[in-house]
Short mmCIF file of C-alpha atoms in Angstrom, two decimals:
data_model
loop_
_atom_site.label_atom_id
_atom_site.label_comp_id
_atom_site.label_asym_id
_atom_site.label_seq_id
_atom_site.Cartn_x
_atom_site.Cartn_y
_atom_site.Cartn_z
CA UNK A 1 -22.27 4.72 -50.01
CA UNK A 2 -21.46 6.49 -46.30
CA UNK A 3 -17.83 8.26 -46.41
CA UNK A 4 -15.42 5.46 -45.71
CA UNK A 5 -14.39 6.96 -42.54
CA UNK A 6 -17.87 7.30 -40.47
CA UNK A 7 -17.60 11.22 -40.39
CA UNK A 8 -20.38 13.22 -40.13
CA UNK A 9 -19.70 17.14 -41.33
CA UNK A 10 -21.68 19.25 -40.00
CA UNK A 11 -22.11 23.23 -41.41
CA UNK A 12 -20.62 24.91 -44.26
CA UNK A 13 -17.13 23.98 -43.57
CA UNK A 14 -15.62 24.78 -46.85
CA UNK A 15 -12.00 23.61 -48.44
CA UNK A 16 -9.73 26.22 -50.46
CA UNK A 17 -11.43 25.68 -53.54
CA UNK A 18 -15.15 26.19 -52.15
CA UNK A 19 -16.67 23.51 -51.62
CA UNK A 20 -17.69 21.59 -48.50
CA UNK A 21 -15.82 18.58 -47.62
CA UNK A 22 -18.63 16.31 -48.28
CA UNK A 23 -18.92 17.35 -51.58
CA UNK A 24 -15.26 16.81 -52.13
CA UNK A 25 -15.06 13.49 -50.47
CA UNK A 26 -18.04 12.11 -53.07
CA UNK A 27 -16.06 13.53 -56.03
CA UNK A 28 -16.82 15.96 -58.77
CA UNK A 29 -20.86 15.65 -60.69
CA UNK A 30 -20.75 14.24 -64.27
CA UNK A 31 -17.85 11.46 -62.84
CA UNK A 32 -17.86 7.91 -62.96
CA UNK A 33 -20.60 6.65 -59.93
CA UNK A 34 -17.54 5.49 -57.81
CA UNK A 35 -15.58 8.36 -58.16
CA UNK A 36 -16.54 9.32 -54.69
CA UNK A 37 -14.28 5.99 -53.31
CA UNK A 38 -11.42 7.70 -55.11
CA UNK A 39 -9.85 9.19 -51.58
CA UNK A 40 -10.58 6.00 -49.63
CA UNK A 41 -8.24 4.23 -52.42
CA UNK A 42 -5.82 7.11 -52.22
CA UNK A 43 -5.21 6.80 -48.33
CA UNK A 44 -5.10 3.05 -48.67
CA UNK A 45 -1.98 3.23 -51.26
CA UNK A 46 -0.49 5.02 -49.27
CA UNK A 47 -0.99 3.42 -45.62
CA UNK A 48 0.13 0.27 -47.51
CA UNK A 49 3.08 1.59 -50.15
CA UNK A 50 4.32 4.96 -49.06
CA UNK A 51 6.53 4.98 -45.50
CA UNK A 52 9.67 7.22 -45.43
CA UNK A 53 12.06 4.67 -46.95
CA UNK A 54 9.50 4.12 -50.00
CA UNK A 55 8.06 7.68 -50.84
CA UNK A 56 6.16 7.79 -53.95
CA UNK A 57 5.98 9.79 -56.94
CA UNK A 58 2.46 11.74 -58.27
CA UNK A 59 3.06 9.62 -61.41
CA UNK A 60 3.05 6.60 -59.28
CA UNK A 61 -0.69 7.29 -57.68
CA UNK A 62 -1.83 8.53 -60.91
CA UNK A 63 -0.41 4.87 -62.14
CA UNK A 64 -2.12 3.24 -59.54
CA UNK A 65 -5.30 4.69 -60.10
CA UNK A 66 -5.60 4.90 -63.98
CA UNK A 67 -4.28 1.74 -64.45
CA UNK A 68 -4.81 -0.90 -60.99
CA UNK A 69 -7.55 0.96 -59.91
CA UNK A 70 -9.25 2.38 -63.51
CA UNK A 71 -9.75 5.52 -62.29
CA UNK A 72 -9.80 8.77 -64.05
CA UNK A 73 -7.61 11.59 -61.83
CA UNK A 74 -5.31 14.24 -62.41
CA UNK A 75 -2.54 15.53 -60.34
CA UNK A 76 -4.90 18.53 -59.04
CA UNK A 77 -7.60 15.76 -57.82
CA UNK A 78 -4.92 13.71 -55.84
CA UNK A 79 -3.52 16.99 -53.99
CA UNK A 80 -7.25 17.74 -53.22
CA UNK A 81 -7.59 13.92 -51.64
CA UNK A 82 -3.90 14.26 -49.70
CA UNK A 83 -5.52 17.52 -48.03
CA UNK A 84 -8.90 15.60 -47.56
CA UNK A 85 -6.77 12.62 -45.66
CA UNK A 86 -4.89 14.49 -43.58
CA UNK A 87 -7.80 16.47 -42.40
CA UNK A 88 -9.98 13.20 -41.75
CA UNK A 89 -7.09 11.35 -40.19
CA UNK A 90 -6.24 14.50 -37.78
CA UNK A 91 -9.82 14.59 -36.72
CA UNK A 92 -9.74 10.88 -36.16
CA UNK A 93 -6.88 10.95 -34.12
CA UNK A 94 -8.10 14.07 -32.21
CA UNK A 95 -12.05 13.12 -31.86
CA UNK A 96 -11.22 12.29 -27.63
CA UNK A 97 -9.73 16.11 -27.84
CA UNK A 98 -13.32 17.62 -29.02
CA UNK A 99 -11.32 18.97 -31.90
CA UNK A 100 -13.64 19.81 -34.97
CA UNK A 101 -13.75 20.30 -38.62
CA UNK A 102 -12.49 23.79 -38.44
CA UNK A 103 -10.00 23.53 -36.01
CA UNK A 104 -8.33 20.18 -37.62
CA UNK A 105 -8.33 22.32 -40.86
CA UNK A 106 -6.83 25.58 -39.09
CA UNK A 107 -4.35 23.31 -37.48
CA UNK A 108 -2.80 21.92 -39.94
CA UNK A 109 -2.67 25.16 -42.41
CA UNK A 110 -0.55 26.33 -39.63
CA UNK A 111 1.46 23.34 -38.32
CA UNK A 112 2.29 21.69 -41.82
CA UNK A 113 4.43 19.00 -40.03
CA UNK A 114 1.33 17.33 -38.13
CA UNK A 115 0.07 16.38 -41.73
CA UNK A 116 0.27 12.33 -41.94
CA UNK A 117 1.11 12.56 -45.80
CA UNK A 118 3.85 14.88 -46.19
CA UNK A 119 6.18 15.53 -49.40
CA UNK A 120 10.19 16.63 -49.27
CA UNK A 121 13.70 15.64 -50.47
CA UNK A 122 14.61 16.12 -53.97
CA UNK A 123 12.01 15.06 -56.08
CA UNK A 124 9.55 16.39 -53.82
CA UNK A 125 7.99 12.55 -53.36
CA UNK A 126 5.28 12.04 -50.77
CA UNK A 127 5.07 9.05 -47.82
CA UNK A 128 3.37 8.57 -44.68
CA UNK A 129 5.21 10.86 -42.17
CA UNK A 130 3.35 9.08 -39.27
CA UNK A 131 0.33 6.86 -39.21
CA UNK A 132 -3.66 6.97 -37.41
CA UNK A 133 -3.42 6.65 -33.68
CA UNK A 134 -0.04 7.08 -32.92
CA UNK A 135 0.83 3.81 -34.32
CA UNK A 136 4.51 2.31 -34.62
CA UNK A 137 6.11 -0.37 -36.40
CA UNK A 138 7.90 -1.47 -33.30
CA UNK A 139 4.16 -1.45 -31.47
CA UNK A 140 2.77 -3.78 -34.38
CA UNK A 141 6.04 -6.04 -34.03
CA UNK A 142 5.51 -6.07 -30.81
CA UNK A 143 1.56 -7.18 -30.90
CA UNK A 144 2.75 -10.25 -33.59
CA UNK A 145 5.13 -11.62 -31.40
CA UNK A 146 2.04 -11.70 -28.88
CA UNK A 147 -0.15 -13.58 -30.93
CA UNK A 148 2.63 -16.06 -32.14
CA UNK A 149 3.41 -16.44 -28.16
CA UNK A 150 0.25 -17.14 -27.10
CA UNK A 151 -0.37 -20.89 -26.94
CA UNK A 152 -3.92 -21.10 -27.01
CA UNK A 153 -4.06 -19.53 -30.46
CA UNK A 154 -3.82 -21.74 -33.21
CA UNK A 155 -1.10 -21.58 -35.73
CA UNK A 156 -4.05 -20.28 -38.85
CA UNK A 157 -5.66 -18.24 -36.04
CA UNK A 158 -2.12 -16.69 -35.58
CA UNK A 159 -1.15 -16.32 -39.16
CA UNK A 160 -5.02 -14.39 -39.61
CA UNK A 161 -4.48 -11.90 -36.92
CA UNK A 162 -0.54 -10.93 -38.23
CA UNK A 163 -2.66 -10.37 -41.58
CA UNK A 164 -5.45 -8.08 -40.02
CA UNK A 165 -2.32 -5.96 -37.48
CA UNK A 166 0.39 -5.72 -40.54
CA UNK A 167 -2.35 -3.93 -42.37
CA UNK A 168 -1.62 -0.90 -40.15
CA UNK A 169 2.01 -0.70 -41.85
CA UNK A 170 3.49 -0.39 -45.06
CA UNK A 171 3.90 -4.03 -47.00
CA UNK A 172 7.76 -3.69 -46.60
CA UNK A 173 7.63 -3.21 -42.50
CA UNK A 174 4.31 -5.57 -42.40
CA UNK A 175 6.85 -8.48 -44.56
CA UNK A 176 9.72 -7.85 -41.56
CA UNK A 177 6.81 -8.73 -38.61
CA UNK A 178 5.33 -11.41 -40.69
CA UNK A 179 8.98 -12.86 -41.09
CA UNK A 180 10.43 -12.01 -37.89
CA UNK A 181 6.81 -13.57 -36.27
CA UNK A 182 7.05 -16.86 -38.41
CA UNK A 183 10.79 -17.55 -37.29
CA UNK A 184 10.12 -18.13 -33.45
CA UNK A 185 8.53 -21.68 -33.06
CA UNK A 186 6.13 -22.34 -31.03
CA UNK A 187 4.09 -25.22 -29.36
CA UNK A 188 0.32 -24.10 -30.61
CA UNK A 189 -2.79 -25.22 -29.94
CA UNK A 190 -5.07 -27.47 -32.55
CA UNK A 191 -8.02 -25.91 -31.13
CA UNK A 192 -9.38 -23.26 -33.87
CA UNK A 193 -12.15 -22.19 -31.83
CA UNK A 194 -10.57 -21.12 -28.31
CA UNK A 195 -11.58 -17.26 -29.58
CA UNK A 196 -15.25 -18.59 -29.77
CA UNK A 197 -15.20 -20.28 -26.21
CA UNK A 198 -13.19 -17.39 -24.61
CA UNK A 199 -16.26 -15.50 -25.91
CA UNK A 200 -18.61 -17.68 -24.68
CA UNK A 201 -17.07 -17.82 -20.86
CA UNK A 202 -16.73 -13.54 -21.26
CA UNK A 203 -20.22 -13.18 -22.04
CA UNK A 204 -21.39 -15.66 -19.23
CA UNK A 205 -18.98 -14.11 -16.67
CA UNK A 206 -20.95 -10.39 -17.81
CA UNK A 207 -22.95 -8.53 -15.39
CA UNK A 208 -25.28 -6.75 -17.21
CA UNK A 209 -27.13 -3.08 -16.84
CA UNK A 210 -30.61 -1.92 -16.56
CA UNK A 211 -30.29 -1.64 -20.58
CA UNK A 212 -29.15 -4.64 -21.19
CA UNK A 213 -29.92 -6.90 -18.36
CA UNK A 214 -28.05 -10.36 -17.46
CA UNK A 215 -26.95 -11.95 -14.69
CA UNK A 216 -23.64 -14.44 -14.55
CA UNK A 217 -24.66 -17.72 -15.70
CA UNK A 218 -23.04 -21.15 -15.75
CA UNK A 219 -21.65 -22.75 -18.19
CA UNK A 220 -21.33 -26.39 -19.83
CA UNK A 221 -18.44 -27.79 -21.75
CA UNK A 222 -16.50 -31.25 -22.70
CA UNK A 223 -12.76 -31.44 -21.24
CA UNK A 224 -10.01 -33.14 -23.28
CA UNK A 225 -6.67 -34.53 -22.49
CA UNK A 226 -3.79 -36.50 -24.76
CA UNK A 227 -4.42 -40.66 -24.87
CA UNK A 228 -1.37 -42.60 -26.91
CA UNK A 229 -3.61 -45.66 -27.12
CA UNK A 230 -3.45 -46.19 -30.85
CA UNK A 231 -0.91 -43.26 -31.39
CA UNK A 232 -1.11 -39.29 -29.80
CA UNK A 233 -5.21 -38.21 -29.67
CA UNK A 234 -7.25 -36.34 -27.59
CA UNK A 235 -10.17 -37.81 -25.78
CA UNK A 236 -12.85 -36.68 -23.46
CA UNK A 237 -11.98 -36.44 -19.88
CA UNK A 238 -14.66 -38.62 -17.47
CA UNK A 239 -15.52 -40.58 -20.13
CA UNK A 240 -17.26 -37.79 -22.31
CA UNK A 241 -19.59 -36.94 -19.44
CA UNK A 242 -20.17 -32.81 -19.34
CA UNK A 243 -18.54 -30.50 -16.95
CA UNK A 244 -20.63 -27.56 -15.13
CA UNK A 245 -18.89 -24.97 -13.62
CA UNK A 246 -19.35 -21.41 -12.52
CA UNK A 247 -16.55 -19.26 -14.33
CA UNK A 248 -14.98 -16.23 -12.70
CA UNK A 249 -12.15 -15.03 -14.22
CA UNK A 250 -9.73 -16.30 -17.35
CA UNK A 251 -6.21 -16.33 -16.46
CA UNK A 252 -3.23 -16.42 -18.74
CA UNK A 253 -0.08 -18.36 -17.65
CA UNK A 254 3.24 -19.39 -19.70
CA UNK A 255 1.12 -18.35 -23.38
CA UNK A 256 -1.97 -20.37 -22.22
CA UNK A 257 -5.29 -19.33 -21.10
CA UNK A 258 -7.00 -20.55 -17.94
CA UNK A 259 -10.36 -20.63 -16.71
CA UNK A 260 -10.66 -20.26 -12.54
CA UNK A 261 -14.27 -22.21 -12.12
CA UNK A 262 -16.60 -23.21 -9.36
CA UNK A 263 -16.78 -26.60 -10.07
CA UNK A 264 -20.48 -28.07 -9.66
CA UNK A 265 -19.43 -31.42 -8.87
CA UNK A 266 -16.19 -30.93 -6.46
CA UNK A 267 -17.85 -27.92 -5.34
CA UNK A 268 -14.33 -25.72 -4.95
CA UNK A 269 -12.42 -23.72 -7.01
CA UNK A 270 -10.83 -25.21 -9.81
CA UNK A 271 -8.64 -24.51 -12.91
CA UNK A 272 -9.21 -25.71 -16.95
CA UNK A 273 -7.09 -25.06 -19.96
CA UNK A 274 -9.56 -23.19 -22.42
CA UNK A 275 -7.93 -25.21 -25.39
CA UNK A 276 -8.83 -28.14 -23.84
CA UNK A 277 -12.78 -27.27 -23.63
CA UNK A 278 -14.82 -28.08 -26.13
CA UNK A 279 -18.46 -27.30 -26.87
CA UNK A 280 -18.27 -24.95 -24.60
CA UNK A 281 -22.56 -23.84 -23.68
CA UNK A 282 -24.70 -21.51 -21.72
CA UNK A 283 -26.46 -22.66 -19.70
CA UNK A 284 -28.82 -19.90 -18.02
CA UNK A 285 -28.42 -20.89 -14.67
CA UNK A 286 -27.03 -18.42 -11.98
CA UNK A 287 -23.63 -18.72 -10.92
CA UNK A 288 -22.80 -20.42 -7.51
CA UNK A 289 -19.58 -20.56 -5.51
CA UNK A 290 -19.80 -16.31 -4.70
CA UNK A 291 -18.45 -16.70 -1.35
CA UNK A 292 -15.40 -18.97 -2.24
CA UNK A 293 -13.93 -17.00 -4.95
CA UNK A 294 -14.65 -13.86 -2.72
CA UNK A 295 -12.00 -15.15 -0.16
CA UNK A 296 -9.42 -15.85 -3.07
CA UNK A 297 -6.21 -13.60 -3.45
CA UNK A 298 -5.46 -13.90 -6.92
CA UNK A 299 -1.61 -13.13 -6.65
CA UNK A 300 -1.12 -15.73 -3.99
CA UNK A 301 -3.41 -18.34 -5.66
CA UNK A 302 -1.88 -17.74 -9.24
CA UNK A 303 1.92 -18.14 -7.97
CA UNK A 304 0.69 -21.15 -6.42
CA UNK A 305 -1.39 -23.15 -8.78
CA UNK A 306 0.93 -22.24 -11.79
CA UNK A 307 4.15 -22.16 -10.17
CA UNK A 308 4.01 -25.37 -7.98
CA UNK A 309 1.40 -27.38 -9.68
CA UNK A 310 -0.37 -28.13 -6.80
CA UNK A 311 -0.51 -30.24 -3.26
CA UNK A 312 -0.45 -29.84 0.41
CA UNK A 313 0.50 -26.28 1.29
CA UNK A 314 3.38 -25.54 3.38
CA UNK A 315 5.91 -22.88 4.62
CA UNK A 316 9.00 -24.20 4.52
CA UNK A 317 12.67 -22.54 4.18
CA UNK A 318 14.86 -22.58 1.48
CA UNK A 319 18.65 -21.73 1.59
CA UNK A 320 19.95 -20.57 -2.37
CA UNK A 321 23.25 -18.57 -3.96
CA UNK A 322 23.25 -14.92 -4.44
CA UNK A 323 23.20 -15.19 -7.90
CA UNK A 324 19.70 -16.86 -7.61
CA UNK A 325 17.60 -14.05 -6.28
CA UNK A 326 16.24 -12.44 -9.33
CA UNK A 327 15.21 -16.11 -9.94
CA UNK A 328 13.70 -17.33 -7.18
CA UNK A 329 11.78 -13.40 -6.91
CA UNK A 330 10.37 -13.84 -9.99
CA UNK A 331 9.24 -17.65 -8.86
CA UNK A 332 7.83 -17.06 -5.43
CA UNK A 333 7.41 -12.64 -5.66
CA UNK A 334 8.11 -10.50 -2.61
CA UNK A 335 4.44 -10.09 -1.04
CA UNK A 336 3.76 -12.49 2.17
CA UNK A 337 7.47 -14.10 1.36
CA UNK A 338 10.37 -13.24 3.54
CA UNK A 339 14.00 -13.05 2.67
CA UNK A 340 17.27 -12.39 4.43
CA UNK A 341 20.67 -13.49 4.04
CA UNK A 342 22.51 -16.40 5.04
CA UNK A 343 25.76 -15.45 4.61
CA UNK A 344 28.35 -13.89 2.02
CA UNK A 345 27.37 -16.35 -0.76
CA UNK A 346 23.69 -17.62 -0.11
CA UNK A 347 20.42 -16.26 1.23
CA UNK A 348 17.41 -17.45 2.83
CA UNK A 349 13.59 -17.46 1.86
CA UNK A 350 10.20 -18.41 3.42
CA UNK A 351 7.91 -18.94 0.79
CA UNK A 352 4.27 -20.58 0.97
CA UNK A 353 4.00 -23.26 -1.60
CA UNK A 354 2.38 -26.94 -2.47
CA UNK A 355 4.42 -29.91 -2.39
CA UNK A 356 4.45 -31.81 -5.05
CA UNK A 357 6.85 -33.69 -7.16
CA UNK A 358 6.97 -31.16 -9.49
CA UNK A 359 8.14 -28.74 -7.22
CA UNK A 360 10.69 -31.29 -5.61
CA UNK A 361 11.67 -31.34 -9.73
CA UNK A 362 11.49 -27.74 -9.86
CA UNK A 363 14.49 -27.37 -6.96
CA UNK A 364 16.33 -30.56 -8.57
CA UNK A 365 16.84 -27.99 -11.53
CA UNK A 366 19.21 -25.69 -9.25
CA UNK A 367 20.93 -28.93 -7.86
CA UNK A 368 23.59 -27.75 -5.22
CA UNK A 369 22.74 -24.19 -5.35
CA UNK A 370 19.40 -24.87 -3.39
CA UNK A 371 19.05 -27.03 0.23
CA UNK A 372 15.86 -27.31 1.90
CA UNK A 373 16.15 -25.71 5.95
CA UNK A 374 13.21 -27.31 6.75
CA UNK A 375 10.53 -28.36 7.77
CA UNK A 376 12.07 -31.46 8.61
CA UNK A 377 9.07 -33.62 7.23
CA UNK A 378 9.93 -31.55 3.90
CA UNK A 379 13.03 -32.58 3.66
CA UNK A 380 12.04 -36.48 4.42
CA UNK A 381 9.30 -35.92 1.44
CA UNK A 382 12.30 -34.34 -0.65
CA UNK A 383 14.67 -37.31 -0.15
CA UNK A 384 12.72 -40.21 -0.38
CA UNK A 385 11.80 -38.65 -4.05
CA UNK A 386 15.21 -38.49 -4.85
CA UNK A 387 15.92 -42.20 -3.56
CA UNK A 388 12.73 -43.07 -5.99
CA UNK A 389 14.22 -41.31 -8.79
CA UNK A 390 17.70 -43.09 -8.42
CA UNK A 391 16.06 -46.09 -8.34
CA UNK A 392 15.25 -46.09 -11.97
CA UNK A 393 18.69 -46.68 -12.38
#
């Protein structure tokens, strides 16, 4: 078996007791055939059960690996593997630097504290000062509430990937993310294979290299939506028949992913919620629709298609309070959009956007706080959607 950590030693680079570290990763001759994953086991008790609020004793890795593990060590092999692991995990973390063998060695004979496994306090019990790559709890917490934010990944997918990024931290700070993760609800996808078909559209988006040629292909897929004939399901949008589209780029809005597509049969640009793809093909046929997505500015098309829903477009003016402006920024941004105040209480802006009736919903949220300027046809379009609405009653 290969060292579990894919390091090659190269030269005579010898530990305090004389031998090389190869020789001391694989274990001592005469021992049990395994002996050699001894250090492997070693770092992986402690990555997983030793942080600074949970040292542990030597009895309690001698336990561990007599017992659990059935392992023969003594207290002199385990302070041999703690000076083996933080010498591998040093290089690891420094392998960008050039550092070597010798110098990770050198280094940390002279700077104790840059050792990841460290001892202190009273009863002298060791933990993991600081883990591989820099990596914080608070960074981990951070990636889990990603995953469990993310719409497009399924509620197993979710609870597999917390798994896989808690194994970077101790079980007691991996139980806090997995809790802390599982208490914010969230409206998830059904779709376990979105990874899959975001893999798919990657690999036909790829331009490839003289090595490893391969042009941007289309691709083929089925496109779902909800039907409430004979309770909630999803069917097949036009009537199971297969979409063809060119991809170009996967966007992600509000926790779900996007495909922007040249769409073979309306032959423009057009959006698709992965989740909603299935079977989702190759199809080895070059891409089309080059020049249109050339001519595309992805800030202004993204505010526009996400944030209005789509429609006519049209610059129109828009009077709101003060208090509104970090709002209506974060709605409409600050590039091509003017602004400039009204008077003490309200300002003005001049966005770009697509009527629809969602957006004509979207400014019945602010109620008074929000009037229309104009165009005057706007404000016609705006009204006679509010007479509609008050209708219904």
């Amino acid at each position: 078996m290969e060292n579990p950590w894919g390091i090659c030693y190269y030269g005579e680079n010898t530990n305090q007791e004389g031998e090389t570290m190869a020789q001391s990763l694989k274990g001592e001759p005469g021992k049990s055939k395994n002996q050699r994953l001894r250090s492997y086991l070693v770092m992986q008790y402690f990555l997983k059960n030793a942080d600074e609020r949970h040292p542990v004793s030597m009895q309690d890795i001698l336990l561990y690996l007599n017992e659990d593990c059935e392992f023969s060590a003594d207290r002199r092999a385990i302070y041999k593997d703690i000076e083996d692991i933080n010498i591998i995990l040093y290089l690891l973390d420094n392998t960008e630097d050039g550092c070597t063998l010798e110098e990770a060695v050198k280094t940390l004979e002279k700077y104790p504290d840059e050792a990841f496994i460290t001892s202190g306090g009273k009863n002298g019990k060791y933990y993991m000062s600081r883990r591989p790559h820099g990596i914080e709890v608070d960074d981990i917490r951070l990636l889990a509430e990603c995953v469990y934010n993310a719409k497009f990944i399924s509620d197993s997918k979710a609870k597999e990937l917390i798994e896989v990024v808690s194994g970077l931290v101790s079980q007691w700070d991996a139980a806090d993310i997995t809790h802390d993760a599982f208490l914010v609800g969230r409206s998830k996808t059904e779709n376990n294979k979105i990874l899959s078909s975001i893999s798919t559209i990657n690999y036909a988006m790829r331009r490839g290299t003289a090595d490893d040629p391969h042009r941007p292909e289309k691709i083929t897929f089925k496109y779902q939506k909800y039907s409430i004939d004979d309770g909630i399901k999803t069917v097949d949008r036009r009537r199971g028949n297969t979409y063809k589209v060119s991809p170009y780029r996967l966007l992600i809005n509000d926790g779900n992913y996007y495909l922007l597509a040249f769409d073979d049969k309306a032959q423009d640009m057009r959006t698709y919620r992965v989740d909603r793809m299935k079977s989702v093909s190759l199809t080895g046929e070059p891409r089309d629709g080059e020049e249109i997505f050339s001519t595309i500015d992805m800030q202004n098309y993204t505010q526009r298609v996400f944030g209005m829903f789509g429609g006519k477009r049209v610059r129109l003016s828009l009077r709101f309070i003060n208090p509104l402006l970090d709002t209506v920024i974060d709605r409409f941004g600050t590039k091509g959009v003017s602004y400039s105040k009204y008077d003490d209480s309200h300002f003005t802006v001049s966005p770009e956007v697509e009527l629809s009736e969602q957006f004509y919903a979207w400014l019945c949220g602010f109620g008074n706080k929000v009037k229309i300027i104009g165009p005057d046809f706007v404000i016609e379009e705006f009204t006679a959607y509010l007479d509609k609405i008050r209708g219904l009653y």
